[in-house]
Amino acid sequence: MIKRVSLENFRGVRKGELELAPLTILLGANNSGKTTVLEALLLAHGPAHRQPYPDVIAVELVRDLHMTLDASGFSFLLHDYSAEKAGIIVETDGSAWELSLIRDGDIIRMREPSQLGGQELELPMGKGSFWCATRGFSKALFIRSDLVRLAYRYLRTIWPDVWKHAPKVAEELSKLVHEDYINFTMEPFHGGEPTLYAFLKDGRRVRLGDLGDGVQVLAVVMLLYELLKPKLLLWDDVEAHMNPSMLLYLAGWLAERVREGVQVVLTTHSLEATRAIAGAAEELADAEARIYLLSLRDGLLKARDLTLEEVERYQRAGIDVRMGEGLLI
């Protein structure tokens, strides 16, 4: 369980530190550092470890999420694209380690600590490519709604493993829609390439891509969780495509993961999502959520620790805490 993460010259954060709980919710305006914290935690669990989108390693995933036109290098990992050194320090109950990024001419040397294998990656500053010896899947799983389509491709490559968990996930999804799913199948679409279907009790099949976006996100996340059993869930914009009933279900599902010992760190723009997820954690997992309002100015990451009661009080008063940077002073 991660107790604290500290950033120095990493992406937009010149300096910042957060204490984490079994469930941590990050609120804030756009460009307040929320996603940067998630990406730092992902890389801190091993930049050369794989993520299922498909068969991409963590540092490549972070790069691809920020790629602009043909600018495909890694200089964006350094503050203002020009810092000489960046670091991500993670502290647990019994240990601490630092993932360091050191600028060396036209490359960035990303040095893993010995806890992660001690590998050094040479990342091109600008356009270019690199090779590294990849390892197995990370204990951390990064989730975002725009990664769903990529996850389909990964699931297709390991369908025999997916099949073992598919009925359980299909049954859970049936609780949220007016359909009776009993399984998922992998079949060609009108003689074309194999695709994922939701299989209904009456024998009909519906492509996953033709279901609502919220159902697709939940299906993929639940399948990936059952397959990989990560110890850390990093979910960016958790409320994306979720209607109220799905959000309540998701809140309970996340609380179950916390109760199983999984650490969850998520970002959201939704106060309703914050209330639902934090409330479910307290009620179902007997775990108090840590809620942060983040602000990023001149590269300094600031965080105001909010209780669930404070969030509810501000909301009743008509105050949007996401716009309340004055609360951080």
mmCIF file of C-alpha atoms in Angstrom:
data_model
loop_
_atom_site.group_PDB
_atom_site.id
_atom_site.type_symbol
_atom_site.label_atom_id
_atom_site.label_comp_id
_atom_site.label_asym_id
_atom_site.label_seq_id
_atom_site.Cartn_x
_atom_site.Cartn_y
_atom_site.Cartn_z
ATOM 1 C CA MET A 1 0.000 0.000 0.000
ATOM 2 C CA ILE A 2 1.430 3.336 -1.080
ATOM 3 C CA LYS A 3 1.468 5.915 1.710
ATOM 4 C CA ARG A 4 3.036 8.874 -0.087
ATOM 5 C CA VAL A 5 4.093 9.938 -3.577
ATOM 6 C CA SER A 6 6.431 12.871 -4.241
ATOM 7 C CA LEU A 7 7.101 14.477 -7.630
ATOM 8 C CA GLU A 8 9.966 16.676 -8.728
ATOM 9 C CA ASN A 9 10.171 18.185 -12.228
ATOM 10 C CA PHE A 10 7.827 15.523 -13.581
ATOM 11 C CA ARG A 11 5.669 16.777 -16.442
ATOM 12 C CA GLY A 12 3.824 19.922 -15.307
ATOM 13 C CA VAL A 13 4.729 19.458 -11.646
ATOM 14 C CA ARG A 14 7.896 21.160 -10.498
ATOM 15 C CA LYS A 15 7.317 19.989 -6.924
ATOM 16 C CA GLY A 16 4.485 18.242 -5.120
ATOM 17 C CA GLU A 17 3.617 15.586 -2.581
ATOM 18 C CA LEU A 18 0.477 13.630 -1.671
ATOM 19 C CA GLU A 19 -0.343 11.166 1.073
ATOM 20 C CA LEU A 20 -2.491 8.308 -0.202
ATOM 21 C CA ALA A 21 -5.156 6.130 1.381
ATOM 22 C CA PRO A 22 -6.651 2.780 0.310
ATOM 23 C CA LEU A 23 -9.049 4.964 -1.723
ATOM 24 C CA THR A 24 -7.897 8.382 -2.906
ATOM 25 C CA ILE A 25 -10.070 10.709 -4.990
ATOM 26 C CA LEU A 26 -8.467 13.618 -6.834
ATOM 27 C CA LEU A 27 -10.673 16.616 -7.649
ATOM 28 C CA GLY A 28 -9.668 19.779 -9.431
ATOM 29 C CA ALA A 29 -10.017 21.974 -12.466
ATOM 30 C CA ASN A 30 -8.412 21.072 -15.785
ATOM 31 C CA ASN A 31 -4.596 21.200 -15.700
ATOM 32 C CA SER A 32 -4.505 20.844 -11.938
ATOM 33 C CA GLY A 33 -2.194 17.802 -11.957
ATOM 34 C CA LYS A 34 -4.709 14.999 -11.443
ATOM 35 C CA THR A 35 -3.711 12.828 -14.396
ATOM 36 C CA THR A 36 -0.031 13.563 -13.810
ATOM 37 C CA VAL A 37 -0.281 11.949 -10.364
ATOM 38 C CA LEU A 38 -1.842 8.798 -11.854
ATOM 39 C CA GLU A 39 0.824 8.562 -14.537
ATOM 40 C CA ALA A 40 3.578 9.002 -11.975
ATOM 41 C CA LEU A 41 2.164 6.143 -9.900
ATOM 42 C CA LEU A 42 1.952 3.944 -12.997
ATOM 43 C CA LEU A 43 5.572 4.599 -13.967
ATOM 44 C CA ALA A 44 6.704 4.139 -10.372
ATOM 45 C CA HIS A 45 5.438 0.554 -10.569
ATOM 46 C CA GLY A 46 7.792 -0.134 -13.452
ATOM 47 C CA PRO A 47 8.074 1.819 -16.712
ATOM 48 C CA ALA A 48 8.941 -1.369 -18.613
ATOM 49 C CA HIS A 49 6.033 -3.393 -17.260
ATOM 50 C CA ARG A 50 3.210 -4.177 -19.642
ATOM 51 C CA GLN A 51 -0.264 -2.675 -19.820
ATOM 52 C CA PRO A 52 -3.074 -4.375 -21.788
ATOM 53 C CA TYR A 53 -3.636 -1.815 -24.569
ATOM 54 C CA PRO A 54 -2.403 -4.091 -26.240
ATOM 55 C CA ASP A 55 0.936 -5.368 -25.044
ATOM 56 C CA VAL A 56 2.325 -1.858 -24.493
ATOM 57 C CA ILE A 57 4.644 -0.971 -21.635
ATOM 58 C CA ALA A 58 3.803 1.720 -19.103
ATOM 59 C CA VAL A 59 6.129 4.445 -20.385
ATOM 60 C CA GLU A 60 4.893 3.927 -23.967
ATOM 61 C CA LEU A 61 1.285 4.183 -22.804
ATOM 62 C CA VAL A 62 1.965 7.504 -21.080
ATOM 63 C CA ARG A 63 3.747 8.766 -24.209
ATOM 64 C CA ASP A 64 0.923 7.703 -26.510
ATOM 65 C CA LEU A 65 -1.697 9.428 -24.352
ATOM 66 C CA HIS A 66 0.097 12.745 -24.894
ATOM 67 C CA MET A 67 1.353 12.336 -28.445
ATOM 68 C CA THR A 68 0.681 15.412 -30.603
ATOM 69 C CA LEU A 69 0.923 14.939 -34.375
ATOM 70 C CA ASP A 70 4.350 13.369 -34.974
ATOM 71 C CA ALA A 71 5.955 14.611 -31.749
ATOM 72 C CA SER A 72 6.555 11.174 -30.269
ATOM 73 C CA GLY A 73 9.574 11.621 -27.999
ATOM 74 C CA PHE A 74 9.752 11.646 -24.216
ATOM 75 C CA SER A 75 10.856 15.205 -23.426
ATOM 76 C CA PHE A 76 7.320 15.890 -22.151
ATOM 77 C CA LEU A 77 8.201 13.842 -19.062
ATOM 78 C CA LEU A 78 10.579 16.615 -17.946
ATOM 79 C CA HIS A 79 9.169 19.823 -16.495
ATOM 80 C CA ASP A 80 8.996 22.556 -19.175
ATOM 81 C CA TYR A 81 10.613 19.998 -21.549
ATOM 82 C CA SER A 82 14.003 21.206 -20.332
ATOM 83 C CA ALA A 83 14.600 20.099 -16.735
ATOM 84 C CA GLU A 84 17.885 18.269 -16.235
ATOM 85 C CA LYS A 85 16.441 15.741 -13.787
ATOM 86 C CA ALA A 86 13.043 14.505 -12.646
ATOM 87 C CA GLY A 87 12.073 12.091 -9.922
ATOM 88 C CA ILE A 88 9.091 10.115 -8.624
ATOM 89 C CA ILE A 89 9.449 8.914 -5.040
ATOM 90 C CA VAL A 90 7.028 6.324 -3.658
ATOM 91 C CA GLU A 91 6.841 5.439 0.027
ATOM 92 C CA THR A 92 5.131 2.415 1.543
ATOM 93 C CA ASP A 93 4.945 1.129 5.103
ATOM 94 C CA GLY A 94 8.367 -0.437 5.004
ATOM 95 C CA SER A 95 10.290 1.051 2.109
ATOM 96 C CA ALA A 96 10.728 3.884 -0.360
ATOM 97 C CA TRP A 97 12.093 4.048 -3.902
ATOM 98 C CA GLU A 98 12.729 6.637 -6.570
ATOM 99 C CA LEU A 99 12.286 6.433 -10.307
ATOM 100 C CA SER A 100 14.669 8.993 -11.761
ATOM 101 C CA LEU A 101 14.811 10.634 -15.192
ATOM 102 C CA ILE A 102 18.127 12.264 -16.109
ATOM 103 C CA ARG A 103 18.674 14.311 -19.244
ATOM 104 C CA ASP A 104 21.791 13.272 -21.140
ATOM 105 C CA GLY A 105 22.160 15.063 -24.453
ATOM 106 C CA ASP A 106 19.400 13.930 -26.780
ATOM 107 C CA ILE A 107 18.156 11.146 -24.516
ATOM 108 C CA ILE A 108 16.574 10.701 -21.107
ATOM 109 C CA ARG A 109 17.995 7.994 -18.885
ATOM 110 C CA MET A 110 15.119 6.542 -16.880
ATOM 111 C CA ARG A 111 16.615 4.622 -13.988
ATOM 112 C CA GLU A 112 14.543 2.106 -12.105
ATOM 113 C CA PRO A 113 15.323 1.355 -8.470
ATOM 114 C CA SER A 114 16.550 -2.081 -7.550
ATOM 115 C CA GLN A 115 13.060 -2.981 -6.259
ATOM 116 C CA LEU A 116 11.858 -2.874 -9.882
ATOM 117 C CA GLY A 117 14.836 -4.672 -11.353
ATOM 118 C CA GLY A 118 17.271 -1.789 -11.708
ATOM 119 C CA GLN A 119 16.818 -1.458 -15.465
ATOM 120 C CA GLU A 120 17.870 1.721 -17.272
ATOM 121 C CA LEU A 121 15.903 2.873 -20.294
ATOM 122 C CA GLU A 122 17.269 5.274 -22.867
ATOM 123 C CA LEU A 123 14.354 7.376 -24.066
ATOM 124 C CA PRO A 124 14.716 9.743 -27.048
ATOM 125 C CA MET A 125 14.037 13.386 -26.240
ATOM 126 C CA GLY A 126 12.425 14.065 -29.610
ATOM 127 C CA LYS A 127 11.149 11.887 -32.396
ATOM 128 C CA GLY A 128 12.604 8.434 -32.288
ATOM 129 C CA SER A 129 12.180 4.928 -30.952
ATOM 130 C CA PHE A 130 13.713 2.751 -28.292
ATOM 131 C CA TRP A 131 13.901 -0.880 -27.314
ATOM 132 C CA CYS A 132 13.827 -2.423 -23.871
ATOM 133 C CA ALA A 133 13.410 -5.830 -22.318
ATOM 134 C CA THR A 134 9.780 -5.899 -21.200
ATOM 135 C CA ARG A 135 8.590 -7.796 -18.184
ATOM 136 C CA GLY A 136 5.218 -9.181 -17.125
ATOM 137 C CA PHE A 137 2.165 -7.179 -16.225
ATOM 138 C CA SER A 138 2.469 -4.453 -13.636
ATOM 139 C CA LYS A 139 0.634 -4.606 -10.345
ATOM 140 C CA ALA A 140 -0.860 -1.268 -11.411
ATOM 141 C CA LEU A 141 -3.644 -0.985 -14.005
ATOM 142 C CA PHE A 142 -4.277 2.368 -15.702
ATOM 143 C CA ILE A 143 -7.872 2.912 -16.834
ATOM 144 C CA ARG A 144 -9.372 5.577 -19.075
ATOM 145 C CA SER A 145 -12.471 5.428 -21.249
ATOM 146 C CA ASP A 146 -10.575 6.200 -24.456
ATOM 147 C CA LEU A 147 -8.454 3.074 -23.939
ATOM 148 C CA VAL A 148 -11.428 0.725 -24.266
ATOM 149 C CA ARG A 149 -10.982 0.144 -27.998
ATOM 150 C CA LEU A 150 -7.340 -0.754 -27.494
ATOM 151 C CA ALA A 151 -8.275 -3.153 -24.715
ATOM 152 C CA TYR A 152 -10.549 -5.015 -27.144
ATOM 153 C CA ARG A 153 -7.510 -5.861 -29.247
ATOM 154 C CA TYR A 154 -5.669 -7.218 -26.223
ATOM 155 C CA LEU A 155 -8.643 -9.297 -25.060
ATOM 156 C CA ARG A 156 -8.903 -10.835 -28.520
ATOM 157 C CA THR A 157 -5.332 -12.137 -28.308
ATOM 158 C CA ILE A 158 -5.938 -14.012 -25.052
ATOM 159 C CA TRP A 159 -9.539 -15.084 -25.542
ATOM 160 C CA PRO A 160 -9.168 -18.549 -23.892
ATOM 161 C CA ASP A 161 -8.200 -16.771 -20.656
ATOM 162 C CA VAL A 162 -11.005 -14.222 -21.011
ATOM 163 C CA TRP A 163 -13.561 -16.977 -21.529
ATOM 164 C CA LYS A 164 -13.073 -18.276 -17.980
ATOM 165 C CA HIS A 165 -14.210 -14.962 -16.483
ATOM 166 C CA ALA A 166 -16.721 -13.855 -19.111
ATOM 167 C CA PRO A 167 -19.920 -15.401 -17.600
ATOM 168 C CA LYS A 168 -19.331 -13.717 -14.238
ATOM 169 C CA VAL A 169 -18.864 -10.281 -15.819
ATOM 170 C CA ALA A 170 -21.832 -10.761 -18.164
ATOM 171 C CA GLU A 171 -24.075 -11.584 -15.227
ATOM 172 C CA GLU A 172 -22.952 -8.470 -13.391
ATOM 173 C CA LEU A 173 -23.638 -6.244 -16.420
ATOM 174 C CA SER A 174 -27.161 -7.650 -16.693
ATOM 175 C CA LYS A 175 -27.956 -5.913 -13.421
ATOM 176 C CA LEU A 176 -27.446 -2.528 -15.090
ATOM 177 C CA VAL A 177 -29.281 -2.902 -18.406
ATOM 178 C CA HIS A 178 -32.618 -4.261 -19.607
ATOM 179 C CA GLU A 179 -30.979 -7.273 -21.208
ATOM 180 C CA ASP A 180 -30.068 -10.717 -19.893
ATOM 181 C CA TYR A 181 -26.405 -11.301 -20.772
ATOM 182 C CA ILE A 182 -25.020 -14.718 -19.936
ATOM 183 C CA ASN A 183 -21.605 -14.631 -21.590
ATOM 184 C CA PHE A 184 -19.251 -12.976 -24.059
ATOM 185 C CA THR A 185 -18.174 -14.576 -27.312
ATOM 186 C CA MET A 186 -15.453 -13.972 -29.893
ATOM 187 C CA GLU A 187 -16.812 -14.492 -33.408
ATOM 188 C CA PRO A 188 -16.356 -13.073 -36.913
ATOM 189 C CA PHE A 189 -18.636 -10.202 -37.866
ATOM 190 C CA HIS A 190 -20.396 -11.059 -41.160
ATOM 191 C CA GLY A 191 -17.422 -13.095 -42.316
ATOM 192 C CA GLY A 192 -14.889 -10.472 -41.320
ATOM 193 C CA GLU A 193 -12.464 -10.200 -38.425
ATOM 194 C CA PRO A 194 -13.314 -11.738 -35.013
ATOM 195 C CA THR A 195 -14.968 -9.323 -32.635
ATOM 196 C CA LEU A 196 -16.370 -9.328 -29.103
ATOM 197 C CA TYR A 197 -20.070 -9.989 -28.593
ATOM 198 C CA ALA A 198 -22.321 -9.919 -25.571
ATOM 199 C CA PHE A 199 -24.290 -13.201 -25.676
ATOM 200 C CA LEU A 200 -27.906 -13.013 -24.526
ATOM 201 C CA LYS A 201 -30.027 -15.708 -22.922
ATOM 202 C CA ASP A 202 -32.345 -15.834 -25.949
ATOM 203 C CA GLY A 203 -29.394 -16.623 -28.231
ATOM 204 C CA ARG A 204 -28.911 -13.178 -29.728
ATOM 205 C CA ARG A 205 -25.490 -11.550 -29.916
ATOM 206 C CA VAL A 206 -24.672 -7.842 -29.703
ATOM 207 C CA ARG A 207 -21.234 -6.456 -30.461
ATOM 208 C CA LEU A 208 -19.665 -4.797 -27.440
ATOM 209 C CA GLY A 209 -18.905 -1.771 -29.609
ATOM 210 C CA ASP A 210 -22.653 -1.333 -30.228
ATOM 211 C CA LEU A 211 -23.515 -1.134 -26.546
ATOM 212 C CA GLY A 212 -23.570 2.120 -24.596
ATOM 213 C CA ASP A 213 -20.205 3.639 -23.774
ATOM 214 C CA GLY A 214 -20.705 3.163 -20.043
ATOM 215 C CA VAL A 215 -21.472 -0.548 -20.465
ATOM 216 C CA GLN A 216 -18.381 -0.965 -22.640
ATOM 217 C CA VAL A 217 -16.137 0.698 -20.061
ATOM 218 C CA LEU A 218 -17.493 -1.413 -17.208
ATOM 219 C CA ALA A 219 -17.251 -4.642 -19.215
ATOM 220 C CA VAL A 220 -13.623 -4.020 -20.181
ATOM 221 C CA VAL A 221 -12.534 -2.871 -16.713
ATOM 222 C CA MET A 222 -14.183 -5.831 -15.008
ATOM 223 C CA LEU A 223 -12.679 -8.322 -17.475
ATOM 224 C CA LEU A 224 -9.207 -6.786 -17.126
ATOM 225 C CA TYR A 225 -9.486 -6.858 -13.348
ATOM 226 C CA GLU A 226 -10.449 -10.531 -13.279
ATOM 227 C CA LEU A 227 -7.611 -11.376 -15.672
ATOM 228 C CA LEU A 228 -4.797 -9.350 -14.099
ATOM 229 C CA LYS A 229 -5.815 -8.972 -10.429
ATOM 230 C CA PRO A 230 -3.859 -5.706 -10.019
ATOM 231 C CA LYS A 231 -3.015 -4.353 -6.586
ATOM 232 C CA LEU A 232 -3.378 -0.724 -7.693
ATOM 233 C CA LEU A 233 -6.211 0.684 -9.825
ATOM 234 C CA LEU A 234 -5.527 4.066 -11.432
ATOM 235 C CA TRP A 235 -8.719 5.410 -13.038
ATOM 236 C CA ASP A 236 -8.731 8.720 -14.909
ATOM 237 C CA ASP A 237 -12.091 10.567 -15.203
ATOM 238 C CA VAL A 238 -13.976 7.761 -13.512
ATOM 239 C CA GLU A 239 -17.379 9.349 -14.190
ATOM 240 C CA ALA A 240 -16.954 9.392 -17.989
ATOM 241 C CA HIS A 241 -19.992 7.837 -19.752
ATOM 242 C CA MET A 242 -21.550 6.723 -16.451
ATOM 243 C CA ASN A 243 -25.256 7.365 -15.900
ATOM 244 C CA PRO A 244 -26.471 7.643 -12.263
ATOM 245 C CA SER A 245 -27.334 3.949 -11.880
ATOM 246 C CA MET A 246 -24.018 2.838 -13.367
ATOM 247 C CA LEU A 247 -22.167 5.283 -11.149
ATOM 248 C CA LEU A 248 -23.814 3.840 -8.046
ATOM 249 C CA TYR A 249 -22.954 0.315 -9.182
ATOM 250 C CA LEU A 250 -19.366 1.348 -9.900
ATOM 251 C CA ALA A 251 -19.101 2.913 -6.446
ATOM 252 C CA GLY A 252 -20.036 -0.415 -4.879
ATOM 253 C CA TRP A 253 -17.697 -2.344 -7.185
ATOM 254 C CA LEU A 254 -14.760 -0.101 -6.248
ATOM 255 C CA ALA A 255 -15.610 -0.460 -2.550
ATOM 256 C CA GLU A 256 -15.441 -4.242 -2.957
ATOM 257 C CA ARG A 257 -11.984 -3.930 -4.496
ATOM 258 C CA VAL A 258 -10.826 -1.763 -1.579
ATOM 259 C CA ARG A 259 -12.190 -4.332 0.852
ATOM 260 C CA GLU A 260 -10.166 -6.998 -0.972
ATOM 261 C CA GLY A 261 -6.992 -4.981 -0.356
ATOM 262 C CA VAL A 262 -6.690 -3.239 -3.740
ATOM 263 C CA GLN A 263 -5.542 0.384 -3.564
ATOM 264 C CA VAL A 264 -7.630 2.735 -5.733
ATOM 265 C CA VAL A 265 -6.572 6.200 -6.906
ATOM 266 C CA LEU A 266 -8.963 7.979 -9.241
ATOM 267 C CA THR A 267 -9.671 11.383 -10.723
ATOM 268 C CA THR A 268 -13.050 12.951 -11.357
ATOM 269 C CA HIS A 269 -14.727 16.223 -12.228
ATOM 270 C CA SER A 270 -17.971 15.031 -10.663
ATOM 271 C CA LEU A 271 -19.007 15.862 -7.118
ATOM 272 C CA GLU A 272 -21.748 13.235 -7.402
ATOM 273 C CA ALA A 273 -19.147 10.605 -8.267
ATOM 274 C CA THR A 274 -17.022 11.734 -5.328
ATOM 275 C CA ARG A 275 -19.939 11.436 -2.906
ATOM 276 C CA ALA A 276 -21.066 8.061 -4.246
ATOM 277 C CA ILE A 277 -17.624 6.426 -4.314
ATOM 278 C CA ALA A 278 -16.406 7.837 -0.999
ATOM 279 C CA GLY A 279 -19.729 6.978 0.661
ATOM 280 C CA ALA A 280 -19.679 3.399 -0.625
ATOM 281 C CA ALA A 281 -16.119 2.914 0.629
ATOM 282 C CA GLU A 282 -17.108 4.029 4.112
ATOM 283 C CA GLU A 283 -20.279 1.924 4.170
ATOM 284 C CA LEU A 284 -19.175 -1.271 2.404
ATOM 285 C CA ALA A 285 -15.428 -1.417 2.995
ATOM 286 C CA ASP A 286 -15.193 0.453 6.300
ATOM 287 C CA ALA A 287 -12.479 2.570 4.657
ATOM 288 C CA GLU A 288 -12.337 6.346 4.801
ATOM 289 C CA ALA A 289 -11.609 7.872 1.424
ATOM 290 C CA ARG A 290 -9.032 10.601 1.077
ATOM 291 C CA ILE A 291 -10.424 13.405 -1.079
ATOM 292 C CA TYR A 292 -8.043 16.035 -2.445
ATOM 293 C CA LEU A 293 -8.770 19.283 -4.205
ATOM 294 C CA LEU A 294 -5.713 19.879 -6.369
ATOM 295 C CA SER A 295 -4.258 23.078 -7.758
ATOM 296 C CA LEU A 296 -1.187 23.590 -9.928
ATOM 297 C CA ARG A 297 0.397 27.040 -10.214
ATOM 298 C CA ASP A 298 3.917 27.826 -11.360
ATOM 299 C CA GLY A 299 4.626 24.100 -11.224
ATOM 300 C CA LEU A 300 3.775 23.795 -7.523
ATOM 301 C CA LEU A 301 1.206 21.096 -6.776
ATOM 302 C CA LYS A 302 -1.015 22.034 -3.849
ATOM 303 C CA ALA A 303 -3.629 19.818 -2.237
ATOM 304 C CA ARG A 304 -6.449 20.580 0.153
ATOM 305 C CA ASP A 305 -7.645 17.524 2.063
ATOM 306 C CA LEU A 306 -11.468 17.460 2.094
ATOM 307 C CA THR A 307 -13.785 15.253 4.106
ATOM 308 C CA LEU A 308 -16.914 13.780 2.565
ATOM 309 C CA GLU A 309 -18.966 15.959 4.914
ATOM 310 C CA GLU A 310 -17.184 19.078 3.632
ATOM 311 C CA VAL A 311 -17.869 18.152 0.014
ATOM 312 C CA GLU A 312 -21.556 17.662 0.826
ATOM 313 C CA ARG A 313 -21.726 20.938 2.765
ATOM 314 C CA TYR A 314 -20.130 22.944 -0.038
ATOM 315 C CA GLN A 315 -22.452 21.327 -2.548
ATOM 316 C CA ARG A 316 -25.558 22.210 -0.496
ATOM 317 C CA ALA A 317 -24.304 25.785 -0.311
ATOM 318 C CA GLY A 318 -23.954 25.911 -4.089
ATOM 319 C CA ILE A 319 -20.140 26.114 -3.968
ATOM 320 C CA ASP A 320 -18.264 24.131 -6.598
ATOM 321 C CA VAL A 321 -15.130 23.059 -4.749
ATOM 322 C CA ARG A 322 -13.372 22.365 -8.052
ATOM 323 C CA MET A 323 -13.283 26.097 -8.624
ATOM 324 C CA GLY A 324 -12.263 26.844 -5.051
ATOM 325 C CA GLU A 325 -8.534 27.416 -5.317
ATOM 326 C CA GLY A 326 -8.940 30.005 -2.581
ATOM 327 C CA LEU A 327 -9.575 27.087 -0.214
ATOM 328 C CA LEU A 328 -5.985 25.961 -0.789
ATOM 329 C CA ILE A 329 -4.371 29.121 0.623
#
